[in-house]
């Protein structure tokens, strides 16, 4: 009898636990319920979220806040003193516009990205500064040196002499999803270590460029509150990874009105590593002029969507030109990355370095084509290495001619033009494969010989040599 009662009790307990487990499992797995309104047939969705699905920023905030710093900058301004100023009133000596020196201060935010003291901020935060000072969240203060800047992306890299600093690891900004929660950390209005939260409102945003300067803009837009002083601060995901550098707001008052913008971390990462390694940004250039696809273009080209960019012009001898891209093509992808807009093209290309290879996907005459491209770089100073053994020379590249080339042309030595880009050589009619033998009547054997002779020239440069077909040739250009 007792065994029977015990068995019943154990069965009841086991059944209860089983029922609880099933209910809990079902509640955990049920993500949405669709309810049909019987009157008009409209559908309504209700979503059931567990406690773990609600945003919790405590980990991200507590781990990242110590790596966001206060950046104080000082700059010396020269002010023209006007006659009849307060200076004259006190001293009775008309200064007739005598210049006066005055120190101007400003501030922003920065993000420590390595334990040995590298700090990312905005270029506009430190632009023109003669002195930069960093204050950590622990109130320790350090003088900072400027490693380098990139005005095109509004990114700057600083360095302080310190060790074992807290830092924020780079995240993958490509993986951010619309509606995903993020937090912004900075020092708005000198309120240091301020943390605000919001969602990713949009990706690939650009803003009107009224200055005509070259800019790469593919911002992450969020509704996290960002105000003056937040510039250069961190945009962080829930895992505590750096996904952007807060840069700008859109406002008619100068204060936050619901829109803030950050440079994606994937762009920032490429920029800062270039600045660390080279002191300047090695920017890849595709060599195209593009236009956003609209209904008219889509209709004319019989495109199935408006995604992609219409190529208006291809730069002669540029990377796209050598890859076989033609005006009228529609670029839809670079490697496996889709590029539906012009900002997305800029963002994707900005991740590559000169000499990197990629596959362009274009639509031509209704068919998809895959074209191999080798990215070129921006114009470099004469004599600067281009990365393939050649050196820059007025927008083009030259290097010592190979033994095979010299033997084929029956020459003992010479300097070959291996690439012709926008600049003096292209304007003078120089072609790739031309072997330079003389510059201003002086024999040359190496690229440095060519550059040395040109440096001594005062008005013009006269180049003599041999064409790829073996004929004598020459060209000239002014300085």
Coordinates of C-alpha atoms in Angstrom, one line a residue:
X1 CA 0.0 0.0 0.0
X2 CA 2.8 2.4 1.0
X3 CA 4.7 1.5 -2.2
X4 CA 1.6 2.3 -4.3
X5 CA 1.1 5.7 -2.7
X6 CA 4.9 6.5 -3.1
X7 CA 4.7 5.4 -6.8
X8 CA 1.6 7.7 -7.3
X9 CA 3.4 10.6 -5.7
X10 CA 6.6 10.1 -7.7
X11 CA 4.5 9.9 -10.9
X12 CA 2.7 13.1 -10.1
X13 CA 6.0 14.9 -9.4
X14 CA 7.6 13.6 -12.6
X15 CA 4.5 14.5 -14.6
X16 CA 4.5 18.0 -13.2
X17 CA 8.2 18.5 -14.0
X18 CA 7.6 17.2 -17.5
X19 CA 4.7 19.5 -18.1
X20 CA 6.7 22.5 -16.8
X21 CA 9.6 21.6 -19.1
X22 CA 7.3 21.3 -22.1
X23 CA 5.6 24.6 -21.4
X24 CA 8.9 26.4 -20.8
X25 CA 10.3 24.9 -24.0
X26 CA 7.3 25.9 -26.0
X27 CA 7.2 29.4 -24.6
X28 CA 10.9 29.8 -25.3
X29 CA 10.6 28.6 -28.9
X30 CA 7.4 30.4 -29.8
X31 CA 8.6 33.6 -31.4
X32 CA 5.4 34.9 -33.0
X33 CA 1.7 34.2 -33.1
X34 CA -0.5 35.2 -36.1
X35 CA -4.1 36.2 -35.1
X36 CA -6.7 36.5 -37.9
X37 CA -9.4 39.1 -37.5
X38 CA -12.6 37.5 -38.6
X39 CA -14.3 40.7 -39.8
X40 CA -11.9 41.9 -42.5
X41 CA -9.2 39.2 -42.6
X42 CA -6.4 41.4 -41.5
X43 CA -3.4 39.7 -39.9
X44 CA -1.8 40.7 -36.7
X45 CA 1.6 39.5 -35.3
X46 CA 2.4 39.2 -31.6
X47 CA 5.9 38.5 -30.6
X48 CA 6.9 36.7 -27.4
X49 CA 10.4 37.5 -26.2
X50 CA 12.3 35.8 -23.4
X51 CA 14.2 37.9 -20.8
X52 CA 17.4 37.3 -22.7
X53 CA 16.1 39.0 -25.8
X54 CA 15.8 42.4 -24.2
X55 CA 18.8 44.7 -24.6
X56 CA 21.3 44.7 -21.7
X57 CA 24.1 47.2 -22.2
X58 CA 25.8 46.7 -18.9
X59 CA 28.6 44.5 -20.2
X60 CA 29.3 46.6 -23.2
X61 CA 29.2 49.9 -21.3
X62 CA 31.3 48.7 -18.4
X63 CA 34.0 47.2 -20.6
X64 CA 34.2 49.9 -23.2
X65 CA 33.8 53.1 -21.1
X66 CA 37.4 52.9 -19.8
X67 CA 38.8 52.8 -23.3
X68 CA 37.1 56.1 -24.4
X69 CA 39.1 59.2 -23.7
X70 CA 38.7 62.9 -23.5
X71 CA 40.7 64.8 -26.2
X72 CA 41.7 68.4 -25.5
X73 CA 43.3 70.4 -28.3
X74 CA 45.0 73.8 -28.3
X75 CA 45.8 76.0 -31.3
X76 CA 47.4 79.4 -31.6
X77 CA 45.5 81.9 -33.6
X78 CA 46.7 85.2 -35.0
X79 CA 44.1 87.9 -34.7
X80 CA 44.4 91.3 -36.4
X81 CA 43.9 94.0 -33.8
X82 CA 41.6 96.8 -35.1
X83 CA 42.3 100.5 -34.4
X84 CA 40.3 101.9 -31.6
X85 CA 40.2 98.6 -29.8
X86 CA 40.2 98.1 -26.0
X87 CA 44.0 97.9 -26.3
X88 CA 44.1 101.5 -27.4
X89 CA 41.6 102.5 -24.6
X90 CA 43.9 101.1 -21.8
X91 CA 47.3 102.0 -23.3
X92 CA 46.5 105.0 -25.4
X93 CA 48.6 103.7 -28.3
X94 CA 46.9 103.1 -31.7
X95 CA 48.0 99.7 -32.9
X96 CA 46.8 100.1 -36.6
X97 CA 45.9 96.4 -36.9
X98 CA 48.8 94.9 -35.0
X99 CA 48.5 91.1 -35.0
X100 CA 47.8 89.5 -31.6
X101 CA 48.4 85.8 -30.6
X102 CA 45.7 84.0 -28.8
X103 CA 45.4 80.4 -27.8
X104 CA 42.1 78.6 -28.8
X105 CA 41.1 75.4 -27.1
X106 CA 38.6 72.7 -28.1
X107 CA 37.7 69.2 -27.2
X108 CA 36.3 65.9 -28.4
X109 CA 36.5 62.2 -27.7
X110 CA 38.8 59.3 -28.7
X111 CA 39.0 55.5 -28.6
X112 CA 42.0 53.5 -27.4
X113 CA 42.4 50.6 -29.9
X114 CA 45.6 49.0 -28.5
X115 CA 47.1 48.5 -25.0
X116 CA 50.3 50.4 -26.0
X117 CA 48.4 53.7 -26.5
X118 CA 47.1 54.1 -30.1
X119 CA 44.0 56.3 -30.1
X120 CA 41.5 56.9 -32.9
X121 CA 39.6 60.2 -33.1
X122 CA 38.1 62.4 -35.9
X123 CA 40.4 64.6 -38.1
X124 CA 38.1 67.6 -37.4
X125 CA 38.7 67.2 -33.7
X126 CA 42.5 67.7 -34.0
X127 CA 42.7 69.7 -37.2
X128 CA 45.1 72.7 -36.8
X129 CA 46.1 71.7 -33.2
X130 CA 49.5 72.7 -31.9
X131 CA 49.0 70.7 -28.7
X132 CA 46.9 67.6 -28.0
X133 CA 46.2 66.2 -24.5
X134 CA 44.5 63.0 -23.6
X135 CA 42.6 62.3 -20.3
X136 CA 41.7 58.8 -19.5
X137 CA 38.6 57.7 -17.7
X138 CA 40.8 57.2 -14.6
X139 CA 41.7 61.0 -14.9
X140 CA 45.3 60.3 -15.9
X141 CA 46.5 62.9 -18.4
X142 CA 49.1 62.3 -21.2
X143 CA 50.5 64.4 -24.0
X144 CA 49.6 62.9 -27.4
X145 CA 51.5 62.9 -30.7
X146 CA 49.7 62.9 -34.1
X147 CA 50.6 59.8 -36.1
X148 CA 48.6 60.7 -39.1
X149 CA 45.3 61.9 -40.5
X150 CA 42.9 61.0 -43.3
X151 CA 40.6 64.0 -44.1
X152 CA 38.7 61.9 -46.7
X153 CA 37.2 59.7 -44.0
X154 CA 37.6 62.2 -41.1
X155 CA 39.8 59.8 -39.2
X156 CA 43.0 60.6 -37.2
X157 CA 45.4 58.5 -35.2
X158 CA 47.1 59.6 -32.0
X159 CA 49.7 58.0 -29.8
X160 CA 50.4 58.3 -26.1
X161 CA 53.3 56.8 -24.2
X162 CA 51.6 54.3 -21.8
X163 CA 51.3 50.5 -21.4
X164 CA 48.6 48.0 -20.4
X165 CA 45.8 50.4 -21.3
X166 CA 42.2 49.2 -21.7
X167 CA 41.1 49.1 -25.3
X168 CA 38.1 48.3 -27.5
X169 CA 38.6 45.5 -30.1
X170 CA 37.4 46.2 -33.6
X171 CA 34.1 44.6 -34.6
X172 CA 32.8 43.8 -38.1
X173 CA 30.6 46.8 -39.1
X174 CA 29.3 44.8 -42.2
X175 CA 27.5 42.4 -39.8
X176 CA 25.4 45.2 -38.2
X177 CA 21.7 44.8 -38.9
X178 CA 19.1 47.5 -39.2
X179 CA 17.4 47.8 -35.8
X180 CA 20.3 46.3 -33.9
X181 CA 21.1 48.0 -30.6
X182 CA 24.3 50.0 -30.2
X183 CA 25.7 52.5 -27.6
X184 CA 27.6 55.7 -28.1
X185 CA 30.3 56.7 -25.6
X186 CA 32.0 60.1 -25.5
X187 CA 32.2 63.5 -23.8
X188 CA 29.3 65.7 -25.0
X189 CA 29.5 69.2 -23.6
X190 CA 32.4 68.1 -21.4
X191 CA 30.2 65.5 -19.7
X192 CA 32.9 62.8 -19.7
X193 CA 32.2 59.1 -20.1
X194 CA 28.6 59.7 -21.2
X195 CA 26.8 56.6 -22.5
X196 CA 23.7 56.7 -24.7
X197 CA 21.8 54.0 -26.5
X198 CA 20.0 53.6 -29.8
X199 CA 19.5 51.4 -32.8
X200 CA 21.1 51.2 -36.2
X201 CA 18.7 53.4 -38.3
X202 CA 20.4 53.0 -41.7
X203 CA 23.7 52.0 -43.3
X204 CA 25.7 53.4 -46.2
X205 CA 24.5 57.0 -45.6
X206 CA 26.2 60.0 -47.2
X207 CA 25.7 63.7 -46.7
X208 CA 25.8 66.6 -49.1
X209 CA 29.4 67.7 -49.9
X210 CA 29.4 71.5 -50.3
X211 CA 33.2 71.9 -50.3
X212 CA 34.1 69.9 -53.3
X213 CA 36.7 67.9 -51.3
X214 CA 37.3 64.2 -51.9
X215 CA 35.4 62.3 -49.3
X216 CA 34.5 58.7 -48.6
X217 CA 31.2 58.6 -46.8
X218 CA 29.2 55.5 -46.0
X219 CA 28.1 56.3 -42.5
X220 CA 26.2 54.1 -40.0
X221 CA 23.2 56.2 -39.0
X222 CA 21.9 55.7 -35.4
X223 CA 19.4 57.4 -33.1
X224 CA 21.8 57.2 -30.1
X225 CA 22.1 60.7 -28.7
X226 CA 25.3 62.4 -30.0
X227 CA 26.2 66.0 -29.3
X228 CA 29.2 68.3 -29.7
X229 CA 32.1 66.7 -27.9
X230 CA 31.0 63.2 -28.9
X231 CA 33.1 63.4 -32.1
X232 CA 35.7 60.7 -32.2
X233 CA 34.0 58.6 -29.6
X234 CA 33.0 55.0 -29.8
X235 CA 29.9 53.3 -31.3
X236 CA 29.8 49.9 -29.7
X237 CA 27.6 46.8 -30.1
X238 CA 26.1 44.7 -27.3
X239 CA 29.2 42.5 -27.2
X240 CA 31.4 45.5 -26.5
X241 CA 33.1 45.6 -30.0
X242 CA 33.9 48.9 -31.7
X243 CA 31.7 49.1 -34.8
X244 CA 32.1 52.8 -35.6
X245 CA 33.6 56.2 -34.7
X246 CA 31.0 58.8 -34.0
X247 CA 31.5 61.7 -36.4
X248 CA 28.5 63.9 -37.2
X249 CA 24.9 64.9 -36.5
X250 CA 22.2 66.4 -38.7
X251 CA 20.7 69.3 -36.9
X252 CA 19.4 72.8 -37.4
X253 CA 20.3 73.8 -33.9
X254 CA 23.7 72.3 -33.5
X255 CA 22.5 69.8 -31.0
X256 CA 21.1 66.3 -31.3
X257 CA 17.7 66.0 -33.0
X258 CA 17.5 62.2 -33.6
X259 CA 20.2 61.6 -36.3
X260 CA 23.8 60.7 -35.7
X261 CA 26.4 59.2 -37.9
X262 CA 29.5 57.1 -37.4
X263 CA 32.4 56.0 -39.7
X264 CA 32.1 52.2 -40.0
X265 CA 34.8 50.2 -38.1
X266 CA 35.8 48.3 -41.3
X267 CA 36.9 51.6 -42.9
X268 CA 38.5 52.9 -39.7
X269 CA 40.5 49.7 -39.3
X270 CA 42.1 50.0 -42.8
X271 CA 42.9 53.7 -42.3
X272 CA 44.6 53.3 -38.9
X273 CA 46.7 50.3 -39.9
X274 CA 47.9 52.2 -42.9
X275 CA 48.8 55.2 -40.7
X276 CA 50.6 52.9 -38.3
X277 CA 52.6 51.1 -41.0
X278 CA 53.2 53.9 -43.5
X279 CA 52.3 57.2 -41.9
X280 CA 49.8 57.8 -44.7
X281 CA 46.8 56.1 -46.2
X282 CA 47.5 53.8 -49.2
X283 CA 44.2 54.3 -50.9
X284 CA 43.1 52.0 -53.8
X285 CA 41.6 53.7 -56.8
X286 CA 39.2 52.0 -59.3
X287 CA 39.2 54.8 -61.8
X288 CA 35.6 55.3 -62.7
X289 CA 33.0 58.0 -62.7
X290 CA 29.7 56.6 -61.6
X291 CA 26.0 57.5 -61.3
X292 CA 23.2 56.1 -59.3
X293 CA 20.8 53.8 -61.2
X294 CA 17.4 55.5 -61.6
X295 CA 14.2 54.4 -63.4
X296 CA 15.2 55.9 -66.7
X297 CA 18.6 54.1 -66.8
X298 CA 17.0 50.8 -65.6
X299 CA 14.4 51.0 -68.4
X300 CA 17.0 51.8 -71.1
X301 CA 19.3 49.0 -70.0
X302 CA 16.4 46.6 -69.2
X303 CA 17.7 46.1 -65.7
X304 CA 15.6 43.9 -63.2
X305 CA 16.4 46.3 -60.3
X306 CA 17.8 49.6 -59.4
X307 CA 20.7 48.1 -57.4
X308 CA 24.2 48.9 -58.7
X309 CA 25.9 52.0 -60.2
X310 CA 26.0 53.1 -63.8
X311 CA 29.6 53.7 -65.1
X312 CA 29.6 57.1 -66.9
X313 CA 33.3 57.2 -67.6
X314 CA 36.4 55.0 -67.3
X315 CA 39.8 56.7 -66.6
X316 CA 42.4 55.8 -69.3
X317 CA 45.0 53.3 -68.0
X318 CA 43.2 53.1 -64.7
X319 CA 42.5 49.9 -62.8
X320 CA 39.0 49.5 -64.2
X321 CA 40.2 50.3 -67.8
X322 CA 42.8 47.6 -67.6
X323 CA 40.3 45.2 -66.2
X324 CA 38.1 45.7 -69.3
X325 CA 35.3 47.8 -67.7
X326 CA 33.6 50.1 -70.2
X327 CA 31.4 53.2 -70.0
X328 CA 27.8 52.1 -69.9
X329 CA 28.5 49.0 -67.7
X330 CA 26.6 48.5 -64.5
X331 CA 28.7 47.6 -61.5
X332 CA 26.8 45.4 -59.1
X333 CA 29.5 43.6 -56.9
X334 CA 33.1 43.8 -55.9
X335 CA 34.3 40.3 -55.0
X336 CA 31.3 38.8 -53.1
X337 CA 30.2 42.2 -51.7
X338 CA 27.1 43.7 -53.4
X339 CA 27.4 47.4 -54.2
X340 CA 23.8 48.8 -54.7
X341 CA 24.8 52.4 -54.2
X342 CA 27.6 54.9 -54.8
X343 CA 28.6 55.1 -51.1
X344 CA 28.7 51.3 -51.0
X345 CA 31.2 51.3 -53.9
X346 CA 33.3 53.9 -52.1
X347 CA 33.2 52.0 -48.8
X348 CA 34.1 48.7 -50.5
X349 CA 37.0 50.0 -52.6
X350 CA 38.4 51.9 -49.5
X351 CA 39.1 48.5 -47.8
X352 CA 41.6 47.6 -50.5
X353 CA 45.2 48.7 -51.0
X354 CA 47.1 49.5 -54.2
X355 CA 48.1 46.2 -55.8
X356 CA 45.2 44.2 -54.3
X357 CA 43.2 42.0 -56.6
X358 CA 39.4 41.6 -56.8
X359 CA 36.7 40.4 -59.1
X360 CA 34.2 43.0 -60.5
X361 CA 30.7 41.9 -61.5
X362 CA 29.2 44.1 -64.1
X363 CA 26.1 43.9 -66.3
X364 CA 26.8 44.6 -70.0
X365 CA 24.2 44.1 -72.7
X366 CA 22.0 42.3 -70.3
X367 CA 24.6 39.7 -69.3
X368 CA 26.7 39.4 -66.2
X369 CA 30.5 39.6 -66.6
X370 CA 33.3 38.8 -64.2
X371 CA 36.3 41.0 -64.6
X372 CA 39.6 40.7 -62.7
X373 CA 40.9 44.0 -61.5
X374 CA 44.2 45.1 -59.8
X375 CA 43.7 48.2 -57.8
X376 CA 45.9 51.2 -58.4
X377 CA 46.9 53.9 -55.9
X378 CA 46.7 57.6 -55.6
X379 CA 49.4 59.8 -57.2
X380 CA 52.6 59.6 -55.3
X381 CA 55.7 61.7 -54.9
X382 CA 58.4 61.3 -57.5
X383 CA 60.8 58.5 -56.4
X384 CA 58.3 56.9 -53.9
X385 CA 58.1 53.2 -54.3
X386 CA 54.8 51.9 -55.8
X387 CA 55.1 48.4 -54.3
X388 CA 56.1 46.4 -57.4
X389 CA 59.7 47.5 -57.7
X390 CA 58.8 50.6 -59.6
X391 CA 58.9 54.2 -58.4
X392 CA 56.4 57.0 -59.0
X393 CA 57.2 59.6 -61.6
X394 CA 54.7 62.4 -62.3
X395 CA 51.6 60.2 -62.0
X396 CA 53.2 57.3 -63.8
X397 CA 55.7 54.6 -62.8
X398 CA 59.2 53.8 -64.0
X399 CA 61.7 51.0 -63.2
X400 CA 64.9 49.6 -64.5
X401 CA 64.4 47.7 -67.7
X402 CA 64.7 43.9 -67.4
X403 CA 67.5 42.0 -69.1
X404 CA 65.0 40.3 -71.4
X405 CA 63.6 43.7 -72.6
X406 CA 67.1 45.1 -73.1
X407 CA 68.2 42.0 -75.1
X408 CA 65.1 42.1 -77.3
X409 CA 65.7 45.8 -78.1
X410 CA 69.5 45.5 -78.4
X411 CA 70.2 47.9 -75.5
X412 CA 72.7 47.8 -72.7
X413 CA 70.6 49.7 -70.1
X414 CA 67.6 51.9 -69.8
X415 CA 64.6 52.8 -67.7
X416 CA 61.2 51.5 -68.7
X417 CA 57.9 53.3 -68.3
X418 CA 55.7 50.5 -66.7
X419 CA 52.6 52.5 -66.1
X420 CA 51.2 55.7 -67.4
X421 CA 48.7 57.6 -65.3
X422 CA 47.2 61.1 -65.1
X423 CA 50.1 63.5 -65.1
X424 CA 52.8 65.1 -67.1
X425 CA 54.0 61.9 -68.9
X426 CA 50.5 61.1 -70.1
X427 CA 49.9 64.6 -71.3
X428 CA 53.2 64.5 -73.2
X429 CA 52.1 61.4 -75.0
X430 CA 54.3 58.8 -73.3
X431 CA 53.3 55.2 -73.5
X432 CA 53.9 52.1 -71.4
X433 CA 56.9 50.1 -72.5
X434 CA 58.9 53.1 -73.6
X435 CA 62.6 52.8 -72.6
X436 CA 64.1 56.0 -71.4
X437 CA 67.8 56.3 -72.4
X438 CA 68.5 60.0 -72.1
X439 CA 67.0 62.9 -70.0
X440 CA 68.1 66.4 -71.0
X441 CA 71.0 64.8 -73.0
X442 CA 72.2 62.8 -69.9
X443 CA 72.4 59.0 -70.0
X444 CA 70.2 57.3 -67.4
X445 CA 70.4 53.7 -66.2
X446 CA 68.1 53.7 -63.1
X447 CA 64.9 55.4 -62.0
X448 CA 66.9 57.4 -59.5
X449 CA 69.1 58.7 -62.4
X450 CA 66.0 60.0 -64.1
X451 CA 64.7 61.7 -61.0
X452 CA 68.0 63.2 -60.2
X453 CA 68.3 64.8 -63.6
X454 CA 64.8 66.2 -63.4
X455 CA 65.4 67.7 -60.0
X456 CA 68.2 69.7 -61.5
X457 CA 66.1 70.9 -64.4
X458 CA 64.7 74.4 -64.2
X459 CA 62.2 74.8 -67.0
X460 CA 61.6 71.7 -69.1
X461 CA 62.4 68.0 -69.4
X462 CA 63.3 66.4 -72.8
X463 CA 63.2 62.6 -72.8
X464 CA 64.8 60.4 -75.5
X465 CA 64.5 56.6 -75.9
X466 CA 63.1 53.6 -77.7
X467 CA 59.5 52.6 -78.2
X468 CA 58.3 49.0 -77.4
X469 CA 58.6 48.2 -81.2
X470 CA 62.3 49.3 -81.2
X471 CA 61.9 52.7 -82.9
X472 CA 63.6 55.9 -81.6
X473 CA 61.2 58.2 -79.9
X474 CA 61.1 61.3 -77.6
X475 CA 58.7 63.5 -75.7
X476 CA 59.0 66.6 -73.5
X477 CA 57.1 68.4 -70.8
X478 CA 57.4 71.6 -68.8
X479 CA 58.0 71.9 -65.1

